[in-house]
Coordinates of C-alpha atoms and ligand atoms in Angstrom, one line a residue:
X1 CA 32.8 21.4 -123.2
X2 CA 36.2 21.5 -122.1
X3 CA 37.0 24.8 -120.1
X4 CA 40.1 27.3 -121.9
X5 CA 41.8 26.9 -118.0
X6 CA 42.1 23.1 -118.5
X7 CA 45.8 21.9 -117.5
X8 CA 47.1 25.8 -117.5
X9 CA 49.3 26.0 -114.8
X10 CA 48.4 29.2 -112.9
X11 CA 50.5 30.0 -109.6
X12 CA 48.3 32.2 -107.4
X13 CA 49.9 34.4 -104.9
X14 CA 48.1 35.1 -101.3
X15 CA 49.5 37.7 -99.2
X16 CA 48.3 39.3 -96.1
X17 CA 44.9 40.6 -96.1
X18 CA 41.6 39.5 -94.9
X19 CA 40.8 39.5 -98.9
X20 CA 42.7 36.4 -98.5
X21 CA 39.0 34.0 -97.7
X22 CA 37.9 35.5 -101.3
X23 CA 40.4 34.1 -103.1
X24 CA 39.9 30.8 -101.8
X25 CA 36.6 30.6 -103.8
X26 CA 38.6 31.9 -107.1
X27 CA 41.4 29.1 -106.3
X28 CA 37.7 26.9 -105.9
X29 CA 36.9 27.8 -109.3
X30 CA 40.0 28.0 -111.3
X31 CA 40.6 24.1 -109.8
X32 CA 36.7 23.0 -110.8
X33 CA 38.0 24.7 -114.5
X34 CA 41.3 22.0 -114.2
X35 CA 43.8 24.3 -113.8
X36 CA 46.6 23.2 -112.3
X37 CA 47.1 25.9 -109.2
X38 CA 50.2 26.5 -107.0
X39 CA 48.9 28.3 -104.6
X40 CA 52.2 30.5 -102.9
X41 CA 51.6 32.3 -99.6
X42 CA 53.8 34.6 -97.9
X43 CA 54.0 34.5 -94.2
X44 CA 51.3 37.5 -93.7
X45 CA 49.1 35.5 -95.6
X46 CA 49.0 32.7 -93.2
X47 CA 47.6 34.5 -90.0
X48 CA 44.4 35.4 -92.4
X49 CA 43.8 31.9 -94.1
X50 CA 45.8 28.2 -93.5
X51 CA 47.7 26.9 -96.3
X52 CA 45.9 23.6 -95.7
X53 CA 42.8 25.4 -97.2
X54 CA 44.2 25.9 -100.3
X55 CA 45.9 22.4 -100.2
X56 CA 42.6 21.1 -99.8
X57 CA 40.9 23.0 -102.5
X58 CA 44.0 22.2 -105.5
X59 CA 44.5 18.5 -104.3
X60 CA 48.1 20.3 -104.7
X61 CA 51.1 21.6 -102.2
X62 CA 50.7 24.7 -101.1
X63 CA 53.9 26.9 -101.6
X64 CA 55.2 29.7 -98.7
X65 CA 58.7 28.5 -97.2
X66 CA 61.3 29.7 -99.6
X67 CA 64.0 27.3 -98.5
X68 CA 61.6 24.5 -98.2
X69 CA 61.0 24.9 -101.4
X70 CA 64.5 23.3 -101.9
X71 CA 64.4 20.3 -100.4
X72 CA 64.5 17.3 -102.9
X73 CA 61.2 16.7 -104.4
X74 CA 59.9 20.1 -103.9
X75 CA 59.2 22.7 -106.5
X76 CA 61.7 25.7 -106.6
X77 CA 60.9 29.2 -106.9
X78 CA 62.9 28.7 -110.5
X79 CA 60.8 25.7 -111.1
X80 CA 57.3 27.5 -110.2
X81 CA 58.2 30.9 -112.5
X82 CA 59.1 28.3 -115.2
X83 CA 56.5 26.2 -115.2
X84 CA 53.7 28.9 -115.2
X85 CA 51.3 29.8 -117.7
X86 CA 50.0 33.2 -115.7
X87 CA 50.5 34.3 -112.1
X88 CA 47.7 36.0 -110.3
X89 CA 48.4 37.8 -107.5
X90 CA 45.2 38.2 -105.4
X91 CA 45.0 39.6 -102.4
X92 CA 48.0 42.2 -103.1
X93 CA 48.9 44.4 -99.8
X94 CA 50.4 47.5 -100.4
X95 CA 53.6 46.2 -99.2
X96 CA 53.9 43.7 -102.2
X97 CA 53.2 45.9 -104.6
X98 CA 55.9 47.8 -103.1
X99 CA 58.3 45.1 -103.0
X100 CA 57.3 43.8 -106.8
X101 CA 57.7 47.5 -107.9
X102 CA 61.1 47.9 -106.4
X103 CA 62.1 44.1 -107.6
X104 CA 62.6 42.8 -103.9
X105 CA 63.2 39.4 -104.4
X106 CA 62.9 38.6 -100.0
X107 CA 60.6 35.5 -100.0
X108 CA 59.0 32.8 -102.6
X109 CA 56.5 34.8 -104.5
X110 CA 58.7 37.8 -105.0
X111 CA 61.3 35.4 -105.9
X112 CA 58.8 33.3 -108.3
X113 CA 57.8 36.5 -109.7
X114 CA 61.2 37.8 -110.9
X115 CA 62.0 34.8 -112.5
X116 CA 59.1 34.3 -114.3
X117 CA 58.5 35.3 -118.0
X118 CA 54.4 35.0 -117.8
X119 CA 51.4 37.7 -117.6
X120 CA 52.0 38.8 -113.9
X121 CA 48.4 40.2 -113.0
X122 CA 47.9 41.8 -109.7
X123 CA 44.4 42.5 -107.8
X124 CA 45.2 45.3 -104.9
X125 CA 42.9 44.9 -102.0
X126 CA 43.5 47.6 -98.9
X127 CA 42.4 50.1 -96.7
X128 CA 40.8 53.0 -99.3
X129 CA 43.6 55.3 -97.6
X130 CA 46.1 53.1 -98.2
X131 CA 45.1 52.4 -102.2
X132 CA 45.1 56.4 -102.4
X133 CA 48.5 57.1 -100.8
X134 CA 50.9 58.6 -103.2
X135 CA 53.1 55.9 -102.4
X136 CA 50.7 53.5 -103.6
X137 CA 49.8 55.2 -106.9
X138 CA 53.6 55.7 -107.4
X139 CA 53.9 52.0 -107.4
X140 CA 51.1 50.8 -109.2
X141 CA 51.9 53.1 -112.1
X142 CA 55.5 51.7 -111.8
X143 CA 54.1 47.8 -111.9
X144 CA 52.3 49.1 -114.8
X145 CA 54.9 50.7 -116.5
X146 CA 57.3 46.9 -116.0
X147 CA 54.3 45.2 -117.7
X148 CA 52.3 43.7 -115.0
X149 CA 48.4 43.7 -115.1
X150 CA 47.0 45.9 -112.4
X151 CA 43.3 45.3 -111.6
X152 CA 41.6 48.7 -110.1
X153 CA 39.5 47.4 -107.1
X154 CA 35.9 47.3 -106.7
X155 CA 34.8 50.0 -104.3
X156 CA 32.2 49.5 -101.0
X157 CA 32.5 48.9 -97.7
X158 CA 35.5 47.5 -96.6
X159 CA 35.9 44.8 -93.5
X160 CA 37.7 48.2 -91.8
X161 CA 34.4 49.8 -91.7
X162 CA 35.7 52.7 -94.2
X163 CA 33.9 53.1 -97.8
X164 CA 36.1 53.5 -100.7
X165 CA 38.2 52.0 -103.2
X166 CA 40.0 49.1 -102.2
X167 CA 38.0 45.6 -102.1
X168 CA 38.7 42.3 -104.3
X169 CA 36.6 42.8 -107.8
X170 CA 34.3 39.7 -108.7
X171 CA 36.3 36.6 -109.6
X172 CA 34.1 37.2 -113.0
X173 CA 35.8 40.0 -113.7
X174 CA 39.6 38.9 -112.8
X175 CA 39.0 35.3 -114.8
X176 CA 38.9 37.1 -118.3
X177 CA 42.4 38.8 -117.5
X178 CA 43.7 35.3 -116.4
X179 CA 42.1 33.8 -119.8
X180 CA 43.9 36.7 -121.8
X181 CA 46.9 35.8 -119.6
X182 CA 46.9 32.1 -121.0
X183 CA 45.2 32.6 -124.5
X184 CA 47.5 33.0 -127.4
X185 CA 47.6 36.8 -128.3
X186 CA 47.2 36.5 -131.9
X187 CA 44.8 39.4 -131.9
X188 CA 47.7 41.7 -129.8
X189 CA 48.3 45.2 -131.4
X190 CA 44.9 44.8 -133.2
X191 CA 42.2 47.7 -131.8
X192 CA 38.9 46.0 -132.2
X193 CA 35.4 48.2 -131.7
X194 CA 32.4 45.8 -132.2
X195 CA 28.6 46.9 -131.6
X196 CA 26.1 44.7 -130.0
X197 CA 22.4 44.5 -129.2
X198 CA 19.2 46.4 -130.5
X199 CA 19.0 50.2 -130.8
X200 CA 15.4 51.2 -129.7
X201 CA 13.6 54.1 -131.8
X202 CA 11.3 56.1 -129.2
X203 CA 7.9 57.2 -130.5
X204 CA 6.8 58.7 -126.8
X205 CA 8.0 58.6 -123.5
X206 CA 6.6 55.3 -122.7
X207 CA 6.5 53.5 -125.8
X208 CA 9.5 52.8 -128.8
X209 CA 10.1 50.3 -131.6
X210 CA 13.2 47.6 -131.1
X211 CA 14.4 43.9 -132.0
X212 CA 14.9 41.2 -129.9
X213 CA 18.6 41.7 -130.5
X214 CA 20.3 40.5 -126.8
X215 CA 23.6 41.3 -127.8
X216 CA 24.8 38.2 -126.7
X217 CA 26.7 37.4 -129.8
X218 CA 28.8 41.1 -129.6
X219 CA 29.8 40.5 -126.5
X220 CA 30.8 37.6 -126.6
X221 CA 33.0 39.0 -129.6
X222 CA 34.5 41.6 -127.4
X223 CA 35.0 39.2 -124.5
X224 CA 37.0 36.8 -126.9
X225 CA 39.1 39.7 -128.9
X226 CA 39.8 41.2 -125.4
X227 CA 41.1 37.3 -124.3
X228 CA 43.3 36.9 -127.6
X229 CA 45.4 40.5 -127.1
X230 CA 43.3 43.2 -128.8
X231 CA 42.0 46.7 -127.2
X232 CA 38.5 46.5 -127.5
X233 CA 35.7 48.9 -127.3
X234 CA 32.1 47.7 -127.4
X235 CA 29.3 50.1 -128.5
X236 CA 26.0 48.8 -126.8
X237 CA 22.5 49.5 -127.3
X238 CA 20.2 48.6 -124.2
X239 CA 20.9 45.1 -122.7
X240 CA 20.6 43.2 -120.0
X241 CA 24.1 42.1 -119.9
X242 CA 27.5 42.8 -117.8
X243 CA 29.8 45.3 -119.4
X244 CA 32.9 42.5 -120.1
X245 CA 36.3 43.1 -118.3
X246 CA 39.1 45.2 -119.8
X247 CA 36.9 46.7 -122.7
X248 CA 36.0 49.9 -123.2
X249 CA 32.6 50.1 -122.4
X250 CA 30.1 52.8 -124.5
X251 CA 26.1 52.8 -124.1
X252 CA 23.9 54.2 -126.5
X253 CA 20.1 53.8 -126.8
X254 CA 19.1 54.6 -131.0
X255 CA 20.3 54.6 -133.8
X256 CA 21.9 58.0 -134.3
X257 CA 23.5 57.5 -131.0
X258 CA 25.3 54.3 -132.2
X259 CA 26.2 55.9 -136.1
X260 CA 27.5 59.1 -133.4
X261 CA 29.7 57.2 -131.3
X262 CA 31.1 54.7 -134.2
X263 CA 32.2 57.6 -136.0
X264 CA 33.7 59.2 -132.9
X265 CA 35.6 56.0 -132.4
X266 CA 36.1 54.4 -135.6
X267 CA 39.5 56.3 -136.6
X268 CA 40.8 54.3 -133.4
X269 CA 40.0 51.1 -134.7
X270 CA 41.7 48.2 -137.4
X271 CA 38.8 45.8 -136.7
X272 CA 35.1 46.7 -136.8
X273 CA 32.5 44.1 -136.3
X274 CA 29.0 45.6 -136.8
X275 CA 26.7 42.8 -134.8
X276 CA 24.1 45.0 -133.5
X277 CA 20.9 44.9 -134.8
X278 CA 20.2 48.3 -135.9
X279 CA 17.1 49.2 -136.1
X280 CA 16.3 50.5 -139.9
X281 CA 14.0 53.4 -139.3
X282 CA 13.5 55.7 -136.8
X283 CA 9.9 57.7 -136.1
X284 CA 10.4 61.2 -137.5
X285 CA 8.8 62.8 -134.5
X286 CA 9.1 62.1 -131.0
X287 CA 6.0 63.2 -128.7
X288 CA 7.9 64.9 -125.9
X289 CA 4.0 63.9 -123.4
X290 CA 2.5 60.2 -123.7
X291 CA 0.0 60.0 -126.9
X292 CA -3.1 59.5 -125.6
X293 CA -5.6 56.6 -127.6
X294 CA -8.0 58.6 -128.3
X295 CA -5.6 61.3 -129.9
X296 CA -5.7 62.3 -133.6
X297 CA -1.9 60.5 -134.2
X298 CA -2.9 57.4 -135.2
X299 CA -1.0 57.4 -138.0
X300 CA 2.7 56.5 -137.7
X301 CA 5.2 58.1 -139.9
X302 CA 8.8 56.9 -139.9
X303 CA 11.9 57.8 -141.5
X304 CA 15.5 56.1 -142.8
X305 CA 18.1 55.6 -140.2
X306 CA 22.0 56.1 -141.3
X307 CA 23.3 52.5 -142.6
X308 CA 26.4 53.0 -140.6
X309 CA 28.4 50.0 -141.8
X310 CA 27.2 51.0 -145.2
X311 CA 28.9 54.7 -144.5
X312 CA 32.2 53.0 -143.5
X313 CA 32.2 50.6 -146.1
X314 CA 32.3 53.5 -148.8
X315 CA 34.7 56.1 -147.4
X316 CA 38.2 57.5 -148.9
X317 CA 40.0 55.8 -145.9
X318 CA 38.6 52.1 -145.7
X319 CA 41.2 50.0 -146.0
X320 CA 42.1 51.4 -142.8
X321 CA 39.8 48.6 -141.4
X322 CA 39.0 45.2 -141.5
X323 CA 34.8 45.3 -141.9
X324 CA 32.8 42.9 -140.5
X325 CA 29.2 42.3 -140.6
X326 CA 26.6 40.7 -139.5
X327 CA 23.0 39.4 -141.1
X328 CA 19.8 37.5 -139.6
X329 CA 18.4 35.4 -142.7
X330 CA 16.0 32.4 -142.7
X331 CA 16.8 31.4 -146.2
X332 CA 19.0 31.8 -149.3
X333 CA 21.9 32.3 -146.7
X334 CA 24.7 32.2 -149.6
X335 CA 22.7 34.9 -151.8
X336 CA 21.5 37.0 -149.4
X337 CA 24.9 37.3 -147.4
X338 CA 26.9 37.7 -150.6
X339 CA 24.7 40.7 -151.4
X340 CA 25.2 42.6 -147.8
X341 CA 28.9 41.6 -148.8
X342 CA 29.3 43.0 -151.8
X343 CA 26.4 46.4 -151.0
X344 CA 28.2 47.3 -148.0
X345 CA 31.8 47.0 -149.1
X346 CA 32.8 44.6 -146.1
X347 CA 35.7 42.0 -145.8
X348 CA 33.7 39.9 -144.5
X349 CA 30.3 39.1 -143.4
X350 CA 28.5 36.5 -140.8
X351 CA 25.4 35.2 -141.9
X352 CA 22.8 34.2 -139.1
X353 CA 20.4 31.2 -139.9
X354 CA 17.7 32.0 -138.1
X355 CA 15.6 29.5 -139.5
X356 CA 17.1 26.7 -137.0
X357 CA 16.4 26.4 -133.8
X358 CA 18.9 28.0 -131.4
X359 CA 20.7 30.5 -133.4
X360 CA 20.3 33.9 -134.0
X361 CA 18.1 36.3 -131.7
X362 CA 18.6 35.8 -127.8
X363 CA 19.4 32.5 -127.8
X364 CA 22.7 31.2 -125.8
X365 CA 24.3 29.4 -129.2
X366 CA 24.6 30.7 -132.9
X367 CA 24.8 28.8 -136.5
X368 CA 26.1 31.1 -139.1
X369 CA 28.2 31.2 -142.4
X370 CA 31.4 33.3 -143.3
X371 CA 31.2 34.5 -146.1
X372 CA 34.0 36.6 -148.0
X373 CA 34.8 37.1 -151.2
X374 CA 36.9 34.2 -151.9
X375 CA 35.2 31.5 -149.8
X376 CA 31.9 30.7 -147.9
X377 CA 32.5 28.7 -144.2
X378 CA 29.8 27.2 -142.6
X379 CA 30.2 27.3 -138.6
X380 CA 29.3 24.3 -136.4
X381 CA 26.3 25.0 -134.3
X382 CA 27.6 25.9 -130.5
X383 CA 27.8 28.6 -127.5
X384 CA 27.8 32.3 -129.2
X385 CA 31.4 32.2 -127.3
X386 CA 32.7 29.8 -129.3
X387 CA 31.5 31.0 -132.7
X388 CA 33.0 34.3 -131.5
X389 CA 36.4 32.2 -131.2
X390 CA 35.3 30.6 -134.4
X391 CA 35.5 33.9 -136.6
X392 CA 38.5 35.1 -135.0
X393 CA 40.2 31.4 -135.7
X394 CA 38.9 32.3 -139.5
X395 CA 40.5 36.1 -139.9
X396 CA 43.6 34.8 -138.5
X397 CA 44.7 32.0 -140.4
X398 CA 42.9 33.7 -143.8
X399 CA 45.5 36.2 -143.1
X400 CA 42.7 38.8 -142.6
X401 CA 44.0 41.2 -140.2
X402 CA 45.4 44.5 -141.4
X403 CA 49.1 44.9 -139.8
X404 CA 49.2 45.3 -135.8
X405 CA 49.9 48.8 -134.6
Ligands
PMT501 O1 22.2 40.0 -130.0 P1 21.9 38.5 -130.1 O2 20.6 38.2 -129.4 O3 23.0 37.7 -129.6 O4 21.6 38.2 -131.6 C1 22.7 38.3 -132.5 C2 22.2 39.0 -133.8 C3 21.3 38.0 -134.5 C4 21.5 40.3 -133.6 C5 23.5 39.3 -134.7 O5 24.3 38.2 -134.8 C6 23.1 39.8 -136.1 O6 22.9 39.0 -137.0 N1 23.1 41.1 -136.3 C7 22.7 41.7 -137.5 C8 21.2 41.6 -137.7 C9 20.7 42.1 -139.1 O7 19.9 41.4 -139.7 O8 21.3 43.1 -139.5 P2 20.9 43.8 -141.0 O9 20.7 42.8 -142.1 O10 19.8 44.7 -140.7 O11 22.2 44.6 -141.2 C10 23.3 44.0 -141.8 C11 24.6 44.7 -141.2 O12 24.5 46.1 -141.3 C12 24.7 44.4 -139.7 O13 26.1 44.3 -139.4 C13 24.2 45.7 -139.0 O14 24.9 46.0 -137.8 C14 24.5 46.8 -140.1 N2 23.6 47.9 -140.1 C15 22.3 47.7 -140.4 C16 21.4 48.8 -140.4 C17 21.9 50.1 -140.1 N3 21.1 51.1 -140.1 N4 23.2 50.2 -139.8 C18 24.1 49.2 -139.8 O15 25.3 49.3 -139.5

């Protein structure tokens, strides 16, 4: 499958930190993904890595001389800034967020960076003491406040031997702001919330009742939404899965918790996309010890939980939203979806086929239908990522979305 960094052009900006050997592993990757990287170093930079690293790595020239850069033949800092899809700059010292912040425009990245007109994101790496200086703060708020991307760092021990905030995040983490830096934002303005994964209903201390739910396809929901512009928050039950960058992250366990923090969160929202798989009934008591086999309880008695896309589908206010659910079905896909559609008063609902192989429950790929009530879609099989890109395709060019706020 061809990757979403395939022929972006993404300049990368090095300056002077030992962080500067990490990023040549992110330049490694963004390069295997096809991305065309102009790799610009300032003169700090070089004493920590050689440009003929990066050189090597891109099959490209590496950028760092400002007046080099015009010589004929050579790209110019105009000619970098216009030809960019995204800049990253990674590591950034404290004195070039100081410079960006104050618009010094002293050498080729500063320079490139002023005359660009692209997602500028920035991934500070320094001495914890150094992050936390006012002065810092001041200016990170201040590259904020111009529109630039600010990455907090990853905390741990740093090559300085101090332990704090300060150290490059995971290039995981960084590659979904660069994807939202190149993806078209046609989900910008739009607050998404989307749940994901089981809830699990606990009986005893050691024992509960859940789904195989992975919640693989809601996060791949939230990771898309986040890439095409919206504010997302994600409402998990227990997975095994990474929290996805830039979304609001909130874990619950059952199914009260996840109707609690919905309702908390859902006057926030435009977009709600219920994908969990709550669990329908709860027990109505909990054992606070372990129940013993050879107790008296062997009897099991269990109670309704709250349908909490039902709830939102039939209050005063819901055309606020744009509702979105989900369904697992092996058969009568149509029918069965049409009736969740029409029961829970949704816009819109995504109808599992669980009956072939590889979609559905905690598998990597998904088959499912959209159905509305105009129309019914049937998705290609593929990756629950691009089904996720698949639905989002669908709302926008049905004209779905409610207006952007
Ligand atoms: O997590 P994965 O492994 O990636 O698998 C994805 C999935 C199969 C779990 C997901 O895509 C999916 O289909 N989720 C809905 C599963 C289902 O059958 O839901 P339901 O028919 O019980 O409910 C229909 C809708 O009502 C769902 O949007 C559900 O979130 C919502 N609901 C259901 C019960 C309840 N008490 N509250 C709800 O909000």
């Amino acid at each position: 499958m061809t990757s979403s960094f395939a022929g972006k052009r993404i300049v990368v900006g090095v300056t002077g930190s030992i962080a500067a050997f990490k990023v040549a592993g992110w330049v490694s990757a963004l390069a295997k993904d096809e991305a065309l990287v102009d790799v610009v170093m300032t003169a700090a930079a070089q004493h920590f890595v050689t440009p003929l690293t990066f050189s090597a790595l891109t099959g490209r020239a590496v950028y760092s001389d400002m007046f080099e850069a015009e010589r004929e033949g050579v790209i110019s800092h105009i000619g970098l800034a216009r030809e960019a899809d995204c800049i990253l700059i990674a590591p950034a010292t404290a004195h070039t967020i100081a410079r960006l912040a104050h618009g010094l425009a002293d050498d080729l990245l500063s320079t490139t960076v002023l005359a660009a007109r692209v997602p500028v994101i920035v991934c500070p790496a320094m001495n914890v003491k150094m992050f936390e200086h006012a002065a810092t703060r001041h200016n990170i708020e201040r590259l904020t406040s111009l529109g630039y991307r600010v990455i907090d760092p990853d905390s741990g021990l740093m090559a300085c031997g101090e332990e704090g905030a300060g150290r490059l995040p995971e290039w995981e983490q960084v590659a979904e702001y660069v994807l939202r830096g190149i993806t078209r934002p046609d989900l910008a303005g739009q607050r998404v919330l989307v749940t994901a994964g089981p809830t699990r209903e606990p009986y005893d201390p050691a024992r509960f009742i859940s789904n195989r739910s992975s919640g693989k396809m809601g996060y791949a929901l939230a990771r898309t939404a986040f890439r095409r512009g919206a504010e997302v928050t994600l409402i998990s039950g227990p997975t095994a899965l990474q929290a996805p960058a830039g979304v609001e992250m909130v874990r619950v366990s059952t199914a009260l918790e996840m109707y609690e923090a919905v309702m908390e969160r859902c006057d926030h929202a435009s977009i709600i996309v219920k994908a969990a798989a709550v669990a329908d009934f709860r027990f109505a008591r909990q054992h606070r010890q372990k129940v013993k086999k050879d107790s008296s309880e062997l009897t099991m008695e269990l109670v309704l939980n709250p349908d909490i896309l039902k709830e939102l589908g039939k209050r005063d206010d819901r055309e606020r939203w744009l509702l979105i659910g989900f369904a697992a079905e092996s058969q009568n896909i149509e029918q069965e979806g049409r009736k969740k559609l029409v029961n829970k008063h949704l816009d819109l609902i995504a109808v599992n086929d669980i009956s072939s192989d590889g979609a559905g429950f905690a598998v990597d790929t998904n088959q499912i239908t959209l159905i509305d009530s105009q129309r019914s879609v049937p998705l290609i099989h593929t990756s629950k990522e691009k089904t996720a890109d698949l639905l989002w395709d669908h709302v926008v060019a049905n004209k779905l979305l409610k207006p952007a706020v």
